[in-house]
């Protein structure tokens, strides 16, 4: 793309970035043109976040550079990017909730008159900006009193007010209702068309992409796999490109796009009925029906004793939220959970543990273990109640049991030292030892091999398999890695946009590419 | 529970021995048995407060109301005895009141979600004012001579308050190591979210530690009133609280929670008492005491903070996750920039 090196616009010129042995971006080039909307689409881990971080100065690429109108930029820190006129609006907004709309719009750029803030003028400008962009808020409103959509728009307007020429929007519509989505996309459109601002829109929903984008860039495995004008590429090509496996995708994509029938169109994918699963595995352990509320929109799912049920979906599709709801860490809104046929409404993890549910967090460090405690202490923490005589803990028995389960998962490292002294994989194995010691009916695993090396990954698969086969535990595994699910799970369900219809695919009939397609296709068709 | 080659308390113990040695060399009066008991008896009130504070600090909280609790419970016990109630019952009543103050702290912190500093700061004010209001700032004489046993009695030559503290410390240390609830205290302070997901009852644990701290403050009040045989509404407003936090912190109790032992806190309390007593014996102006102890706190907290950041958990997490531009990175005329890159990007 060096021929475009002097083209007007924000040019990403063949950048690469590696984290250790993983290549997050390889030789990525794309051009964000002034006055146009460029949509960036890609799967989990395709490199979108790394690209955004590189553009916003939060990350420095290993090779390649970023240019504006042909001039190379040095983006070492976020400040450099904003000085160059690049603003990034993340899902987690950077507004100050306790300040007003006007104060946020002018934060760091306050209008000063003789050493004093000229509040009246700032409020006036803020009101004008709100009116201009159709934000239903007034200058004096607190950010905390606004709905999410309005906050997002305030942040976009702030970027423009502070002379941003290029705006990067990271999945701005995920938390919005349809009406607000339309409004936001309308603003995006106007920004680029009227004000000549170059917009990069990261979005998972193809409808939105086609509604608003001039150009579409697809990333897969850190490479640009699609770069074209929105008028020229069709959905089939987009899905094919980002799903990655061209052969497998090509067969069925036609159908999806052709008549928009979604689910039934993936002809080669079989589903497995509840009756068959009930025969093959044990009795149903967890039955969820119509779980909704807290950004979940209807989840039906059943898992049986001895079954490993994989849950696949894009990041943000409600997988983690569902697991945590079952574990009592999030309140259950609507719908019903049944554990062994009995109604189950846990209001705290403690209750879920008592009922025989174990859970492994995706974020080990944030809420998986207590770092100051030894591996042994961490392992026994949930089961202390079972080892009490006369109010006194039987530490010898506890230690014996802990060492027993820790040796079952073959931990390498000192289990009597703080757990933080172990490697990531061994920490995770220690948490599996903890789950084993709980002897659960139902084990909930959220990205169980995240940040774990390949060797430990194998061992963890073995541990999960053994729990299901030998201890007859019902296991639910949430994963973003298709291969992990097709290898590990007996059956796989797909979450889309906070919902799951209870359709389950047997591992044997679904490929990694088809899983991706299922996650994408129906998101795209959902209006 | 925690196996290390060298106990964590070794460092503070060496410091204590060194301080005792220096004072003993400087002053012949310091190294007498009599003075040793004086030192210990004077240290018991700080010791009890530090003991209660230990539980609270282990959960990552702080209790600023325990000094005020001395005044409240100390005056209350005198008032109840003045009303003709026998002293053992009066003591029970006062201890219940002191514990209740702690329970209120715990309730405010857990259910109303007031930060511990603010919650206990407020109840401190309330607890200080109550005895002053009731007594009109007058002292209440205690006539029941039996009550003096708590603060002035001796068993086998050892002062009763010292024995009480010893017993309480042994029970507390034992409890923290050998009961489920004790382990939960460490878990809560170490990582509240992980503790919750592991089934720890956060509400019960939080309320319990503040109740224990309140109870310990109450015992402190009994000792003070018993030693003076006067319920004095203005006690506990001085250095007791300050010294108790100092004792716990130099004894290795982390202000960030999850780390420390009762033994450490008790050695810390003796160290603070020794510094205070030694300076008295050497006739150093008393104004110097809080300066010295303030420096001791700073040193202790600095060690704690460094230890924490070195163990891989950044103390200033927000700063560490997003590199800040050095002030020279942009033209000096540029106005300060709002945060355009939230630190949460790492989680994506």
mmCIF file of N, CA, C and O in Angstrom, chain A residues 53 58 77-79 82-83 88 90-92 94 107-109 162 170-171 324 327-329 349-350 353 359 365-373 377 381-382 384-385 388 391-393 395 399 434, chain B residues 1-5 174 177-180 183-184 186-187 189-191 193-194 196-201 257-259 313 323-325 329-330 334-342 344-345 347-348:
data_model
loop_
_atom_site.group_PDB
_atom_site.id
_atom_site.type_symbol
_atom_site.label_atom_id
_atom_site.label_comp_id
_atom_site.label_asym_id
_atom_site.label_seq_id
_atom_site.Cartn_x
_atom_site.Cartn_y
_atom_site.Cartn_z
ATOM 1 N N UNK A 53 -5.623 0.142 19.552
ATOM 2 C CA UNK A 53 -4.652 0.647 20.524
ATOM 3 C C UNK A 53 -3.442 1.268 19.840
ATOM 4 O O UNK A 53 -2.886 2.247 20.311
ATOM 5 N N UNK A 58 -1.836 3.829 22.463
ATOM 6 C CA UNK A 58 -1.721 3.032 23.679
ATOM 7 C C UNK A 58 -0.755 1.868 23.485
ATOM 8 O O UNK A 58 -0.375 1.182 24.421
ATOM 9 N N UNK A 77 2.437 7.685 23.118
ATOM 10 C CA UNK A 77 1.498 7.703 24.253
ATOM 11 C C UNK A 77 0.166 8.246 23.750
ATOM 12 O O UNK A 77 0.115 8.909 22.711
ATOM 13 N N UNK A 78 -0.927 7.963 24.451
ATOM 14 C CA UNK A 78 -2.252 8.392 23.988
ATOM 15 C C UNK A 78 -2.328 9.884 23.677
ATOM 16 O O UNK A 78 -3.002 10.295 22.745
ATOM 17 N N UNK A 79 -1.590 10.663 24.437
ATOM 18 C CA UNK A 79 -1.595 12.102 24.214
ATOM 19 C C UNK A 79 -1.159 12.464 22.797
ATOM 20 O O UNK A 79 -1.697 13.390 22.187
ATOM 21 N N UNK A 82 -4.079 12.134 20.419
ATOM 22 C CA UNK A 82 -5.089 13.190 20.486
ATOM 23 C C UNK A 82 -4.521 14.503 19.966
ATOM 24 O O UNK A 82 -5.232 15.291 19.364
ATOM 25 N N UNK A 83 -3.218 14.714 20.159
ATOM 26 C CA UNK A 83 -2.610 15.919 19.587
ATOM 27 C C UNK A 83 -2.668 15.884 18.066
ATOM 28 O O UNK A 83 -2.785 16.920 17.411
ATOM 29 N N UNK A 88 -10.297 8.203 20.206
ATOM 30 C CA UNK A 88 -10.853 6.859 20.261
ATOM 31 C C UNK A 88 -11.950 6.816 21.318
ATOM 32 O O UNK A 88 -11.732 7.238 22.454
ATOM 33 N N UNK A 90 -14.059 4.361 23.380
ATOM 34 C CA UNK A 90 -14.178 2.956 23.757
ATOM 35 C C UNK A 90 -15.555 2.682 24.340
ATOM 36 O O UNK A 90 -16.305 3.601 24.668
ATOM 37 N N UNK A 91 -15.850 1.400 24.518
ATOM 38 C CA UNK A 91 -17.123 1.055 25.148
ATOM 39 C C UNK A 91 -17.176 1.576 26.583
ATOM 40 O O UNK A 91 -18.192 2.039 27.048
ATOM 41 N N UNK A 92 -16.050 1.441 27.277
ATOM 42 C CA UNK A 92 -15.987 2.033 28.606
ATOM 43 C C UNK A 92 -15.647 3.498 28.399
ATOM 44 O O UNK A 92 -14.534 3.845 28.031
ATOM 45 N N UNK A 94 -14.901 7.517 28.804
ATOM 46 C CA UNK A 94 -13.986 8.229 29.685
ATOM 47 C C UNK A 94 -14.571 9.565 30.118
ATOM 48 O O UNK A 94 -13.876 10.544 30.218
ATOM 49 N N UNK A 107 -13.696 19.548 29.239
ATOM 50 C CA UNK A 107 -12.703 19.083 30.206
ATOM 51 C C UNK A 107 -11.289 19.218 29.641
ATOM 52 O O UNK A 107 -10.971 18.679 28.587
ATOM 53 N N UNK A 108 -10.459 19.945 30.338
ATOM 54 C CA UNK A 108 -9.084 20.139 29.889
ATOM 55 C C UNK A 108 -8.939 21.230 28.840
ATOM 56 O O UNK A 108 -7.840 21.602 28.459
ATOM 57 N N UNK A 109 -10.071 21.734 28.330
ATOM 58 C CA UNK A 109 -10.028 22.802 27.324
ATOM 59 C C UNK A 109 -10.991 23.905 27.744
ATOM 60 O O UNK A 109 -11.664 24.485 26.906
ATOM 61 N N UNK A 162 -12.982 19.063 20.403
ATOM 62 C CA UNK A 162 -11.567 19.238 20.673
ATOM 63 C C UNK A 162 -10.734 18.974 19.421
ATOM 64 O O UNK A 162 -9.604 18.502 19.488
ATOM 65 N N UNK A 170 -15.310 2.125 19.042
ATOM 66 C CA UNK A 170 -15.152 0.706 19.348
ATOM 67 C C UNK A 170 -16.491 0.116 19.766
ATOM 68 O O UNK A 170 -16.962 0.352 20.872
ATOM 69 N N UNK A 171 -17.105 -0.620 18.881
ATOM 70 C CA UNK A 171 -18.406 -1.257 19.122
ATOM 71 C C UNK A 171 -19.374 -0.348 19.875
ATOM 72 O O UNK A 171 -19.813 -0.658 20.978
ATOM 73 N N UNK A 324 -22.337 -16.397 35.477
ATOM 74 C CA UNK A 324 -22.322 -15.744 36.785
ATOM 75 C C UNK A 324 -23.719 -15.643 37.378
ATOM 76 O O UNK A 324 -23.869 -15.585 38.596
ATOM 77 N N UNK A 327 -24.311 -18.872 38.952
ATOM 78 C CA UNK A 327 -23.487 -19.010 40.156
ATOM 79 C C UNK A 327 -23.940 -18.064 41.276
ATOM 80 O O UNK A 327 -23.360 -18.053 42.347
ATOM 81 N N UNK A 328 -24.968 -17.262 41.021
ATOM 82 C CA UNK A 328 -25.466 -16.381 42.078
ATOM 83 C C UNK A 328 -24.670 -15.106 42.238
ATOM 84 O O UNK A 328 -24.893 -14.350 43.185
ATOM 85 N N UNK A 329 -23.730 -14.845 41.325
ATOM 86 C CA UNK A 329 -22.927 -13.629 41.444
ATOM 87 C C UNK A 329 -23.628 -12.438 40.804
ATOM 88 O O UNK A 329 -23.339 -11.296 41.117
ATOM 89 N N UNK A 349 -22.998 -16.474 45.643
ATOM 90 C CA UNK A 349 -22.186 -17.629 45.289
ATOM 91 C C UNK A 349 -22.192 -18.677 46.405
ATOM 92 O O UNK A 349 -22.125 -19.872 46.141
ATOM 93 N N UNK A 350 -22.293 -18.207 47.649
ATOM 94 C CA UNK A 350 -22.294 -19.135 48.771
ATOM 95 C C UNK A 350 -23.425 -20.154 48.644
ATOM 96 O O UNK A 350 -23.246 -21.347 48.850
ATOM 97 N N UNK A 353 -22.671 -22.606 45.839
ATOM 98 C CA UNK A 353 -21.678 -23.600 46.261
ATOM 99 C C UNK A 353 -22.356 -24.675 47.107
ATOM 100 O O UNK A 353 -22.151 -25.871 46.906
ATOM 101 N N UNK A 359 -17.386 -22.855 40.167
ATOM 102 C CA UNK A 359 -17.210 -21.862 39.107
ATOM 103 C C UNK A 359 -15.736 -21.475 39.011
ATOM 104 O O UNK A 359 -15.077 -21.285 40.029
ATOM 105 N N UNK A 365 -6.874 -13.442 38.247
ATOM 106 C CA UNK A 365 -6.265 -12.497 39.189
ATOM 107 C C UNK A 365 -7.302 -11.580 39.800
ATOM 108 O O UNK A 365 -7.170 -11.171 40.948
ATOM 109 N N UNK A 366 -8.330 -11.242 39.035
ATOM 110 C CA UNK A 366 -9.320 -10.294 39.543
ATOM 111 C C UNK A 366 -10.212 -10.945 40.587
ATOM 112 O O UNK A 366 -10.429 -10.384 41.661
ATOM 113 N N UNK A 367 -10.719 -12.134 40.310
ATOM 114 C CA UNK A 367 -11.611 -12.726 41.300
ATOM 115 C C UNK A 367 -11.516 -14.248 41.359
ATOM 116 O O UNK A 367 -12.452 -14.907 41.778
ATOM 117 N N UNK A 368 -10.370 -14.775 40.946
ATOM 118 C CA UNK A 368 -10.203 -16.224 41.020
ATOM 119 C C UNK A 368 -9.581 -16.682 42.318
ATOM 120 O O UNK A 368 -10.096 -17.546 42.995
ATOM 121 N N UNK A 369 -8.451 -16.066 42.678
ATOM 122 C CA UNK A 369 -7.775 -16.515 43.890
ATOM 123 C C UNK A 369 -7.398 -15.335 44.779
ATOM 124 O O UNK A 369 -7.461 -14.179 44.376
ATOM 125 N N UNK A 370 -7.015 -15.668 46.010
ATOM 126 C CA UNK A 370 -6.531 -14.657 46.948
ATOM 127 C C UNK A 370 -5.001 -14.694 46.873
ATOM 128 O O UNK A 370 -4.390 -15.686 47.264
ATOM 129 N N UNK A 371 -4.386 -13.641 46.337
ATOM 130 C CA UNK A 371 -2.963 -13.731 46.007
ATOM 131 C C UNK A 371 -2.049 -13.948 47.216
ATOM 132 O O UNK A 371 -1.007 -14.574 47.086
ATOM 133 N N UNK A 372 -2.441 -13.419 48.375
ATOM 134 C CA UNK A 372 -1.561 -13.541 49.540
ATOM 135 C C UNK A 372 -1.577 -14.944 50.127
ATOM 136 O O UNK A 372 -0.726 -15.293 50.932
ATOM 137 N N UNK A 373 -2.566 -15.725 49.755
ATOM 138 C CA UNK A 373 -2.697 -17.048 50.349
ATOM 139 C C UNK A 373 -1.926 -18.088 49.538
ATOM 140 O O UNK A 373 -1.701 -17.922 48.341
ATOM 141 N N UNK A 377 -4.170 -23.025 50.749
ATOM 142 C CA UNK A 377 -5.237 -22.235 51.378
ATOM 143 C C UNK A 377 -6.297 -21.840 50.359
ATOM 144 O O UNK A 377 -7.490 -21.854 50.643
ATOM 145 N N UNK A 381 -10.410 -23.009 50.455
ATOM 146 C CA UNK A 381 -11.273 -21.893 50.882
ATOM 147 C C UNK A 381 -12.777 -22.195 50.795
ATOM 148 O O UNK A 381 -13.495 -21.941 51.755
ATOM 149 N N UNK A 382 -13.288 -22.754 49.692
ATOM 150 C CA UNK A 382 -14.746 -22.958 49.655
ATOM 151 C C UNK A 382 -15.235 -24.143 50.490
ATOM 152 O O UNK A 382 -16.428 -24.261 50.739
ATOM 153 N N UNK A 384 -14.004 -25.148 53.604
ATOM 154 C CA UNK A 384 -13.588 -25.132 55.010
ATOM 155 C C UNK A 384 -14.658 -25.726 55.917
ATOM 156 O O UNK A 384 -14.364 -26.430 56.882
ATOM 157 N N UNK A 385 -15.924 -25.448 55.576
ATOM 158 C CA UNK A 385 -17.027 -25.895 56.414
ATOM 159 C C UNK A 385 -17.097 -27.407 56.593
ATOM 160 O O UNK A 385 -17.658 -27.901 57.570
ATOM 161 N N UNK A 388 -14.481 -29.164 59.924
ATOM 162 C CA UNK A 388 -14.505 -28.505 61.228
ATOM 163 C C UNK A 388 -14.873 -29.520 62.288
ATOM 164 O O UNK A 388 -15.799 -30.322 62.106
ATOM 165 N N UNK A 391 -15.759 -26.580 66.054
ATOM 166 C CA UNK A 391 -15.493 -25.189 65.694
ATOM 167 C C UNK A 391 -14.077 -24.943 65.212
ATOM 168 O O UNK A 391 -13.749 -23.865 64.739
ATOM 169 N N UNK A 392 -13.232 -25.946 65.344
ATOM 170 C CA UNK A 392 -11.821 -25.783 64.982
ATOM 171 C C UNK A 392 -11.562 -26.456 63.640
ATOM 172 O O UNK A 392 -12.022 -27.568 63.379
ATOM 173 N N UNK A 393 -10.831 -25.756 62.771
ATOM 174 C CA UNK A 393 -10.491 -26.329 61.472
ATOM 175 C C UNK A 393 -9.490 -27.462 61.641
ATOM 176 O O UNK A 393 -8.528 -27.346 62.396
ATOM 177 N N UNK A 395 -6.747 -28.603 60.161
ATOM 178 C CA UNK A 395 -5.799 -28.187 59.118
ATOM 179 C C UNK A 395 -5.060 -29.375 58.508
ATOM 180 O O UNK A 395 -4.746 -29.380 57.334
ATOM 181 N N UNK A 399 -5.124 -29.976 54.684
ATOM 182 C CA UNK A 399 -3.878 -29.956 53.929
ATOM 183 C C UNK A 399 -3.741 -31.256 53.137
ATOM 184 O O UNK A 399 -3.361 -31.236 51.964
ATOM 185 N N UNK A 434 -9.259 -27.017 43.278
ATOM 186 C CA UNK A 434 -10.267 -26.496 44.185
ATOM 187 C C UNK A 434 -11.660 -26.972 43.790
ATOM 188 O O UNK A 434 -12.437 -27.431 44.623
ATOM 189 N N UNK B 1 -0.243 -21.916 59.663
ATOM 190 C CA UNK B 1 -0.931 -21.819 58.395
ATOM 191 C C UNK B 1 0.029 -21.336 57.305
ATOM 192 O O UNK B 1 0.007 -21.782 56.176
ATOM 193 N N UNK B 2 0.893 -20.425 57.625
ATOM 194 C CA UNK B 2 1.777 -19.808 56.659
ATOM 195 C C UNK B 2 3.193 -20.287 56.952
ATOM 196 O O UNK B 2 3.779 -19.918 57.957
ATOM 197 N N UNK B 3 3.720 -21.106 56.110
ATOM 198 C CA UNK B 3 5.047 -21.658 56.426
ATOM 199 C C UNK B 3 6.125 -20.854 55.713
ATOM 200 O O UNK B 3 6.155 -20.772 54.502
ATOM 201 N N UNK B 4 7.015 -20.298 56.488
ATOM 202 C CA UNK B 4 8.125 -19.568 55.899
ATOM 203 C C UNK B 4 9.387 -20.016 56.604
ATOM 204 O O UNK B 4 9.339 -20.498 57.730
ATOM 205 N N UNK B 5 10.498 -19.811 55.940
ATOM 206 C CA UNK B 5 11.774 -20.171 56.562
ATOM 207 C C UNK B 5 11.951 -19.352 57.847
ATOM 208 O O UNK B 5 12.292 -19.853 58.879
ATOM 209 N N UNK B 174 -5.106 -17.692 67.724
ATOM 210 C CA UNK B 174 -5.577 -19.046 67.531
ATOM 211 C C UNK B 174 -6.820 -19.050 66.630
ATOM 212 O O UNK B 174 -6.925 -19.822 65.684
ATOM 213 N N UNK B 177 -6.201 -18.478 62.977
ATOM 214 C CA UNK B 177 -5.557 -19.575 62.263
ATOM 215 C C UNK B 177 -6.429 -20.810 62.161
ATOM 216 O O UNK B 177 -6.284 -21.591 61.230
ATOM 217 N N UNK B 178 -7.280 -21.005 63.144
ATOM 218 C CA UNK B 178 -7.896 -22.325 63.228
ATOM 219 C C UNK B 178 -9.403 -22.357 63.053
ATOM 220 O O UNK B 178 -10.013 -23.393 63.235
ATOM 221 N N UNK B 179 -10.007 -21.229 62.713
ATOM 222 C CA UNK B 179 -11.439 -21.302 62.447
ATOM 223 C C UNK B 179 -11.721 -20.865 61.011
ATOM 224 O O UNK B 179 -10.929 -20.139 60.406
ATOM 225 N N UNK B 180 -12.845 -21.328 60.536
ATOM 226 C CA UNK B 180 -13.238 -20.975 59.184
ATOM 227 C C UNK B 180 -13.375 -19.460 59.056
ATOM 228 O O UNK B 180 -12.897 -18.847 58.108
ATOM 229 N N UNK B 183 -10.053 -17.677 58.680
ATOM 230 C CA UNK B 183 -9.479 -17.757 57.329
ATOM 231 C C UNK B 183 -10.230 -16.808 56.396
ATOM 232 O O UNK B 183 -9.646 -16.162 55.531
ATOM 233 N N UNK B 184 -11.540 -16.711 56.612
ATOM 234 C CA UNK B 184 -12.337 -15.805 55.774
ATOM 235 C C UNK B 184 -11.900 -14.351 55.936
ATOM 236 O O UNK B 184 -11.998 -13.565 54.998
ATOM 237 N N UNK B 186 -8.839 -13.271 56.344
ATOM 238 C CA UNK B 186 -7.698 -13.083 55.448
ATOM 239 C C UNK B 186 -8.144 -13.063 53.982
ATOM 240 O O UNK B 186 -7.654 -12.268 53.181
ATOM 241 N N UNK B 187 -9.079 -13.965 53.652
ATOM 242 C CA UNK B 187 -9.522 -14.053 52.253
ATOM 243 C C UNK B 187 -10.204 -12.757 51.825
ATOM 244 O O UNK B 187 -9.949 -12.235 50.744
ATOM 245 N N UNK B 189 -9.762 -9.759 53.012
ATOM 246 C CA UNK B 189 -8.797 -8.680 52.853
ATOM 247 C C UNK B 189 -7.881 -8.890 51.665
ATOM 248 O O UNK B 189 -7.408 -7.942 51.059
ATOM 249 N N UNK B 190 -7.638 -10.150 51.323
ATOM 250 C CA UNK B 190 -6.708 -10.440 50.223
ATOM 251 C C UNK B 190 -7.313 -10.154 48.867
ATOM 252 O O UNK B 190 -6.681 -9.564 47.999
ATOM 253 N N UNK B 191 -8.542 -10.556 48.669
ATOM 254 C CA UNK B 191 -9.223 -10.325 47.392
ATOM 255 C C UNK B 191 -10.718 -10.520 47.620
ATOM 256 O O UNK B 191 -11.216 -11.632 47.624
ATOM 257 N N UNK B 193 -13.370 -9.917 45.832
ATOM 258 C CA UNK B 193 -14.168 -10.547 44.779
ATOM 259 C C UNK B 193 -13.956 -12.050 44.741
ATOM 260 O O UNK B 193 -14.904 -12.825 44.607
ATOM 261 N N UNK B 194 -12.675 -12.448 44.851
ATOM 262 C CA UNK B 194 -12.398 -13.882 44.826
ATOM 263 C C UNK B 194 -13.001 -14.547 46.049
ATOM 264 O O UNK B 194 -13.537 -15.655 45.980
ATOM 265 N N UNK B 196 -15.664 -13.680 47.663
ATOM 266 C CA UNK B 196 -17.112 -13.802 47.480
ATOM 267 C C UNK B 196 -17.426 -14.984 46.576
ATOM 268 O O UNK B 196 -18.299 -15.798 46.870
ATOM 269 N N UNK B 197 -16.689 -15.095 45.485
ATOM 270 C CA UNK B 197 -16.948 -16.198 44.567
ATOM 271 C C UNK B 197 -16.591 -17.547 45.180
ATOM 272 O O UNK B 197 -17.078 -18.577 44.743
ATOM 273 N N UNK B 198 -15.719 -17.530 46.188
ATOM 274 C CA UNK B 198 -15.371 -18.787 46.847
ATOM 275 C C UNK B 198 -16.341 -19.084 47.993
ATOM 276 O O UNK B 198 -16.118 -20.000 48.778
ATOM 277 N N UNK B 199 -17.382 -18.294 48.113
ATOM 278 C CA UNK B 199 -18.409 -18.605 49.092
ATOM 279 C C UNK B 199 -18.219 -17.967 50.451
ATOM 280 O O UNK B 199 -18.890 -18.343 51.407
ATOM 281 N N UNK B 200 -17.306 -17.004 50.570
ATOM 282 C CA UNK B 200 -17.128 -16.325 51.853
ATOM 283 C C UNK B 200 -18.317 -15.389 52.093
ATOM 284 O O UNK B 200 -18.731 -14.667 51.185
ATOM 285 N N UNK B 201 -18.841 -15.429 53.319
ATOM 286 C CA UNK B 201 -19.947 -14.530 53.671
ATOM 287 C C UNK B 201 -19.368 -13.157 54.009
ATOM 288 O O UNK B 201 -18.871 -12.924 55.114
ATOM 289 N N UNK B 257 -4.782 -4.968 53.585
ATOM 290 C CA UNK B 257 -5.553 -6.159 53.907
ATOM 291 C C UNK B 257 -4.863 -7.461 53.557
ATOM 292 O O UNK B 257 -3.980 -7.514 52.698
ATOM 293 N N UNK B 258 -5.275 -8.527 54.255
ATOM 294 C CA UNK B 258 -4.871 -9.873 53.873
ATOM 295 C C UNK B 258 -3.540 -10.362 54.402
ATOM 296 O O UNK B 258 -3.219 -11.532 54.275
ATOM 297 N N UNK B 259 -2.740 -9.467 54.987
ATOM 298 C CA UNK B 259 -1.411 -9.872 55.428
ATOM 299 C C UNK B 259 -1.177 -9.421 56.868
ATOM 300 O O UNK B 259 -1.461 -8.277 57.211
ATOM 301 N N UNK B 313 1.643 -6.749 42.655
ATOM 302 C CA UNK B 313 0.338 -6.075 42.644
ATOM 303 C C UNK B 313 0.571 -4.594 42.774
ATOM 304 O O UNK B 313 0.866 -4.106 43.846
ATOM 305 N N UNK B 323 0.354 4.269 30.343
ATOM 306 C CA UNK B 323 1.521 5.136 30.502
ATOM 307 C C UNK B 323 1.116 6.600 30.417
ATOM 308 O O UNK B 323 0.394 6.985 29.491
ATOM 309 N N UNK B 324 1.540 7.367 31.363
ATOM 310 C CA UNK B 324 1.232 8.785 31.345
ATOM 311 C C UNK B 324 2.262 9.511 30.503
ATOM 312 O O UNK B 324 3.426 9.148 30.515
ATOM 313 N N UNK B 325 1.833 10.485 29.790
ATOM 314 C CA UNK B 325 2.828 11.220 29.028
ATOM 315 C C UNK B 325 3.741 11.990 29.978
ATOM 316 O O UNK B 325 3.258 12.569 30.951
ATOM 317 N N UNK B 329 6.603 15.769 26.940
ATOM 318 C CA UNK B 329 6.302 15.092 25.685
ATOM 319 C C UNK B 329 5.512 15.950 24.714
ATOM 320 O O UNK B 329 5.406 15.631 23.548
ATOM 321 N N UNK B 330 4.927 17.029 25.196
ATOM 322 C CA UNK B 330 4.131 17.846 24.293
ATOM 323 C C UNK B 330 4.523 19.304 24.491
ATOM 324 O O UNK B 330 5.104 19.672 25.504
ATOM 325 N N UNK B 334 0.407 23.554 25.062
ATOM 326 C CA UNK B 334 -0.800 22.740 24.938
ATOM 327 C C UNK B 334 -1.512 22.640 26.277
ATOM 328 O O UNK B 334 -0.886 22.402 27.295
ATOM 329 N N UNK B 335 -2.812 22.848 26.265
ATOM 330 C CA UNK B 335 -3.559 22.712 27.523
ATOM 331 C C UNK B 335 -3.603 21.244 27.933
ATOM 332 O O UNK B 335 -3.434 20.372 27.090
ATOM 333 N N UNK B 336 -3.815 20.984 29.207
ATOM 334 C CA UNK B 336 -3.873 19.593 29.650
ATOM 335 C C UNK B 336 -4.984 18.846 28.941
ATOM 336 O O UNK B 336 -6.055 19.402 28.669
ATOM 337 N N UNK B 337 -4.687 17.608 28.615
ATOM 338 C CA UNK B 337 -5.607 16.817 27.807
ATOM 339 C C UNK B 337 -6.483 15.953 28.701
ATOM 340 O O UNK B 337 -6.010 15.426 29.701
ATOM 341 N N UNK B 338 -7.754 15.786 28.359
ATOM 342 C CA UNK B 338 -8.548 14.827 29.135
ATOM 343 C C UNK B 338 -8.085 13.414 28.824
ATOM 344 O O UNK B 338 -7.404 13.196 27.822
ATOM 345 N N UNK B 339 -8.467 12.514 29.642
ATOM 346 C CA UNK B 339 -8.054 11.126 29.421
ATOM 347 C C UNK B 339 -8.784 10.616 28.202
ATOM 348 O O UNK B 339 -9.998 10.400 28.237
ATOM 349 N N UNK B 340 -8.070 10.414 27.136
ATOM 350 C CA UNK B 340 -8.758 9.899 25.953
ATOM 351 C C UNK B 340 -8.640 8.398 25.843
ATOM 352 O O UNK B 340 -9.324 7.769 25.080
ATOM 353 N N UNK B 341 -7.730 7.823 26.611
ATOM 354 C CA UNK B 341 -7.591 6.383 26.566
ATOM 355 C C UNK B 341 -7.838 5.813 27.941
ATOM 356 O O UNK B 341 -6.976 5.872 28.797
ATOM 357 N N UNK B 342 -9.019 5.282 28.178
ATOM 358 C CA UNK B 342 -9.282 4.731 29.510
ATOM 359 C C UNK B 342 -8.367 3.547 29.767
ATOM 360 O O UNK B 342 -8.010 2.814 28.862
ATOM 361 N N UNK B 344 -8.972 0.914 30.925
ATOM 362 C CA UNK B 344 -9.634 -0.379 30.811
ATOM 363 C C UNK B 344 -9.362 -1.069 29.488
ATOM 364 O O UNK B 344 -9.822 -2.171 29.275
ATOM 365 N N UNK B 345 -8.629 -0.414 28.595
ATOM 366 C CA UNK B 345 -8.416 -1.045 27.299
ATOM 367 C C UNK B 345 -7.713 -2.384 27.428
ATOM 368 O O UNK B 345 -7.915 -3.260 26.621
ATOM 369 N N UNK B 347 -8.308 -4.724 29.272
ATOM 370 C CA UNK B 347 -9.203 -5.844 29.527
ATOM 371 C C UNK B 347 -9.903 -6.307 28.257
ATOM 372 O O UNK B 347 -10.597 -7.301 28.261
ATOM 373 N N UNK B 348 -9.731 -5.581 27.194
ATOM 374 C CA UNK B 348 -10.472 -5.969 25.995
ATOM 375 C C UNK B 348 -9.758 -7.017 25.177
ATOM 376 O O UNK B 348 -8.603 -6.999 25.037
#
